Coordinates of N, CA and C in Angstrom, one line a residue:
V1 N 67.4 -146.6 90.2 CA 67.3 -145.6 89.8 C 65.6 -145.7 88.8
L2 N 65.4 -144.6 89.0 CA 63.8 -144.3 88.5 C 64.2 -143.8 86.8
R3 N 63.1 -144.0 86.3 CA 62.9 -143.9 85.0 C 62.1 -142.4 84.9
R4 N 62.3 -141.8 83.7 CA 61.5 -140.7 83.4 C 60.2 -141.1 83.6
G5 N 59.2 -140.1 84.3 CA 57.8 -140.2 84.3 C 57.6 -141.0 85.7
E6 N 58.6 -141.9 86.3 CA 58.5 -142.6 87.6 C 58.4 -141.3 88.7
I7 N 57.8 -141.7 90.0 CA 57.6 -140.8 91.1 C 57.7 -141.6 92.3
L8 N 58.9 -141.4 93.2 CA 59.1 -141.7 94.6 C 59.0 -140.9 95.1
A9 N 57.8 -140.8 96.5 CA 57.4 -140.0 97.4 C 57.6 -140.4 98.6
R10 N 57.9 -139.8 99.9 CA 57.3 -140.2 101.3 C 56.1 -140.0 101.5
Y11 N 55.1 -140.8 101.7 CA 53.9 -140.4 101.9 C 53.5 -140.1 103.4
G12 N 54.2 -140.4 104.1 CA 53.9 -140.5 105.7 C 54.4 -141.7 106.4
G13 N 55.2 -141.2 107.7 CA 56.1 -142.0 108.5 C 56.8 -142.7 107.7
D14 N 56.6 -144.4 107.8 CA 57.3 -145.0 107.1 C 56.6 -145.8 106.0
E15 N 55.9 -144.8 105.3 CA 55.2 -145.2 103.9 C 55.7 -144.4 103.0
F16 N 56.3 -144.9 101.8 CA 56.4 -144.4 100.4 C 55.5 -144.8 99.3
L17 N 55.4 -143.5 98.4 CA 54.2 -143.8 97.3 C 55.2 -144.0 95.9
L18 N 54.9 -145.0 95.2 CA 55.7 -144.9 93.8 C 54.8 -145.2 92.7
V19 N 54.9 -144.4 91.9 CA 54.0 -143.9 91.0 C 54.5 -144.5 89.6
V20 N 54.3 -145.6 88.8 CA 55.0 -146.1 87.8 C 54.1 -146.4 86.5
P21 N 54.3 -145.5 85.5 CA 53.5 -145.2 84.5 C 53.9 -146.8 83.8
G22 N 52.6 -147.4 83.2 CA 53.4 -148.3 81.9 C 52.8 -149.8 82.4
E23 N 53.4 -150.9 82.3 CA 53.2 -152.1 82.5 C 52.9 -152.4 84.0
L24 N 52.2 -153.4 84.2 CA 52.1 -154.0 85.3 C 53.2 -154.9 86.2
T25 N 53.7 -155.7 85.1 CA 54.9 -156.4 85.2 C 56.1 -155.9 85.5
Y26 N 56.4 -154.2 84.7 CA 57.5 -153.6 85.1 C 57.6 -153.1 86.6
A27 N 56.1 -152.6 86.8 CA 55.9 -152.1 88.6 C 56.3 -153.3 89.2
L28 N 55.8 -154.5 88.9 CA 56.0 -155.3 89.8 C 57.7 -156.1 90.1
S29 N 57.9 -155.8 89.2 CA 59.6 -156.1 89.1 C 60.3 -155.1 89.7
L30 N 60.3 -153.8 89.7 CA 60.5 -152.9 90.4 C 60.3 -152.7 91.7
V31 N 59.2 -153.1 92.3 CA 58.8 -153.2 93.9 C 59.7 -154.4 94.2
E32 N 59.6 -155.5 93.4 CA 60.2 -156.5 93.9 C 61.9 -156.5 94.1
R33 N 62.7 -155.9 93.0 CA 63.7 -155.1 93.3 C 63.9 -154.4 94.6
A34 N 63.2 -153.7 94.9 CA 63.3 -152.4 96.0 C 63.1 -153.3 97.3
V35 N 62.1 -154.3 97.4 CA 62.1 -155.0 98.4 C 63.5 -155.8 98.8
D36 N 64.0 -156.5 97.4 CA 65.4 -157.2 97.6 C 66.6 -156.3 98.6
Q37 N 66.3 -155.3 97.6 CA 67.5 -154.2 98.1 C 67.4 -153.5 99.7
V38 N 66.3 -153.6 100.1 CA 65.8 -153.0 101.7 C 66.7 -154.3 102.4
R39 N 66.2 -155.6 101.8 CA 66.5 -156.6 103.0 C 67.8 -157.0 103.1
L40 N 68.6 -156.6 101.7 CA 69.9 -156.9 101.5 C 70.6 -156.0 102.4
Q41 N 70.5 -154.6 101.9 CA 71.2 -153.4 102.6 C 71.0 -153.4 103.9
T42 N 69.8 -153.6 104.6 CA 69.3 -153.5 106.0 C 68.9 -154.1 106.8
G43 N 68.4 -155.5 106.1 CA 68.0 -156.5 107.1 C 66.6 -156.5 107.5
L44 N 65.9 -155.2 106.8 CA 64.7 -155.3 107.5 C 63.7 -155.8 106.1
S45 N 62.4 -156.1 106.5 CA 61.7 -156.6 105.8 C 60.8 -155.2 104.9
L46 N 60.1 -155.5 104.1 CA 59.3 -154.6 103.4 C 57.9 -155.4 103.1
S47 N 56.8 -154.6 102.8 CA 55.7 -155.0 102.3 C 55.1 -154.2 101.6
A48 N 54.3 -154.4 100.2 CA 54.1 -153.0 99.5 C 52.6 -153.8 99.0
G49 N 51.8 -152.6 98.9 CA 50.3 -153.1 98.1 C 50.6 -151.9 97.1
I50 N 49.9 -153.0 96.0 CA 49.8 -152.0 94.6 C 48.4 -152.0 93.9
A51 N 48.3 -150.8 93.3 CA 47.1 -150.6 92.7 C 47.0 -150.2 91.5
K52 N 46.2 -150.7 90.3 CA 46.4 -150.4 88.9 C 45.4 -149.6 88.6
F53 N 46.0 -148.6 87.9 CA 44.8 -147.7 87.1 C 44.7 -147.7 85.7
P54 N 43.4 -148.1 85.2 CA 42.3 -147.5 85.5 C 41.4 -148.5 86.5
E55 N 41.9 -149.9 86.2 CA 41.1 -150.8 86.7 C 40.5 -150.8 88.2
E56 N 41.7 -150.4 88.9 CA 40.9 -150.5 90.3 C 40.8 -148.8 91.1
G57 N 41.0 -148.0 90.3 CA 40.5 -146.5 90.7 C 41.3 -145.4 89.6
T58 N 40.6 -144.5 89.5 CA 40.6 -143.1 88.6 C 41.4 -142.2 89.2
T59 N 41.2 -142.2 90.4 CA 41.6 -140.7 91.0 C 43.0 -141.1 92.1
S60 N 43.5 -140.1 92.3 CA 44.7 -140.9 93.5 C 44.3 -141.2 95.1
E61 N 43.2 -140.8 95.2 CA 42.4 -141.0 96.4 C 42.1 -142.8 96.2
E62 N 41.4 -142.8 95.2 CA 41.1 -144.4 95.1 C 42.3 -145.4 95.3
L63 N 43.2 -144.8 94.0 CA 44.1 -145.9 93.9 C 45.3 -145.8 95.4
I64 N 45.0 -145.1 96.3 CA 45.8 -144.9 97.8 C 45.2 -145.8 98.6
A65 N 43.7 -145.5 98.6 CA 43.1 -146.6 99.6 C 43.1 -148.2 98.7
I66 N 43.1 -148.6 97.7 CA 43.4 -149.8 97.4 C 44.5 -150.4 97.7
A67 N 45.6 -149.5 97.2 CA 47.3 -149.6 97.4 C 47.2 -150.1 99.2
D68 N 46.6 -149.3 100.1 CA 46.6 -149.6 101.2 C 45.8 -150.8 102.0
K69 N 44.9 -150.9 101.0 CA 43.9 -152.2 101.6 C 45.2 -153.6 101.2
N70 N 45.6 -153.4 100.1 CA 46.5 -154.5 99.6 C 47.8 -154.6 100.7
L71 N 48.4 -153.3 100.9 CA 49.6 -153.1 101.9 C 49.0 -154.0 103.4
T72 N 47.7 -153.6 103.6 CA 47.5 -154.3 104.8 C 47.0 -156.0 104.6
R73 N 46.9 -156.6 103.5 CA 46.6 -157.9 103.3 C 48.2 -158.5 103.5
S74 N 49.0 -158.2 102.9 CA 50.2 -158.4 102.5 C 50.8 -158.6 104.0
Q75 N 50.9 -157.2 105.1 CA 51.2 -157.4 106.2 C 50.7 -158.6 106.9
T76 N 49.2 -158.9 107.2 CA 48.7 -159.8 107.4 C 49.0 -161.1 106.9
K77 N 48.8 -161.6 105.8 CA 49.3 -162.5 105.2 C 51.1 -163.2 105.4
H78 N 51.8 -162.2 105.6 CA 53.2 -162.5 105.4 C 53.9 -161.7 106.6
H79 N 53.5 -161.6 108.0 CA 53.9 -160.9 109.2 C 55.5 -161.4 108.8
D80 N 56.3 -160.3 109.1 CA 57.8 -160.0 109.3 C 58.4 -160.8 108.0
A81 N 58.0 -161.2 106.8 CA 58.5 -161.3 105.7 C 58.2 -160.3 104.2
Q82 N 59.1 -160.1 103.5 CA 59.0 -159.6 102.4 C 57.8 -160.1 101.5
S83 N 57.2 -159.0 101.0 CA 56.2 -159.5 100.6 C 55.3 -158.7 99.5
L84 N 54.5 -158.7 98.6 CA 54.0 -157.8 98.0 C 52.4 -158.2 97.7
V85 N 51.6 -157.4 97.4 CA 50.0 -158.0 97.1 C 49.7 -156.8 96.1
C86 N 49.2 -157.5 94.8 CA 48.4 -156.8 94.0 C 47.0 -157.9 93.7
E87 N 46.1 -157.4 94.3 CA 44.9 -157.9 94.2 C 43.5 -157.0 93.5
S88 N 42.5 -157.5 92.8 CA 41.6 -156.9 92.3 C 40.8 -157.0 93.4

């Protein structure tokens, strides 16, 4: 369940975009819960890349590029495993 101000949208193909205003720790816990639920309900793995506003970008394009870079790191580092990456 999303809280007020949070946005979940299909970004393309099998990619989704989640916007979570507020603290990074809350966003990380939300993504971890999503990863766990997908695995439990479907048996599929899920990787996530996270970008922090404004530290890593101030436009949607910059933030999506950083999140995509972190997603690629996550997939490369943990092939076929649940994972998420948040790096500056």
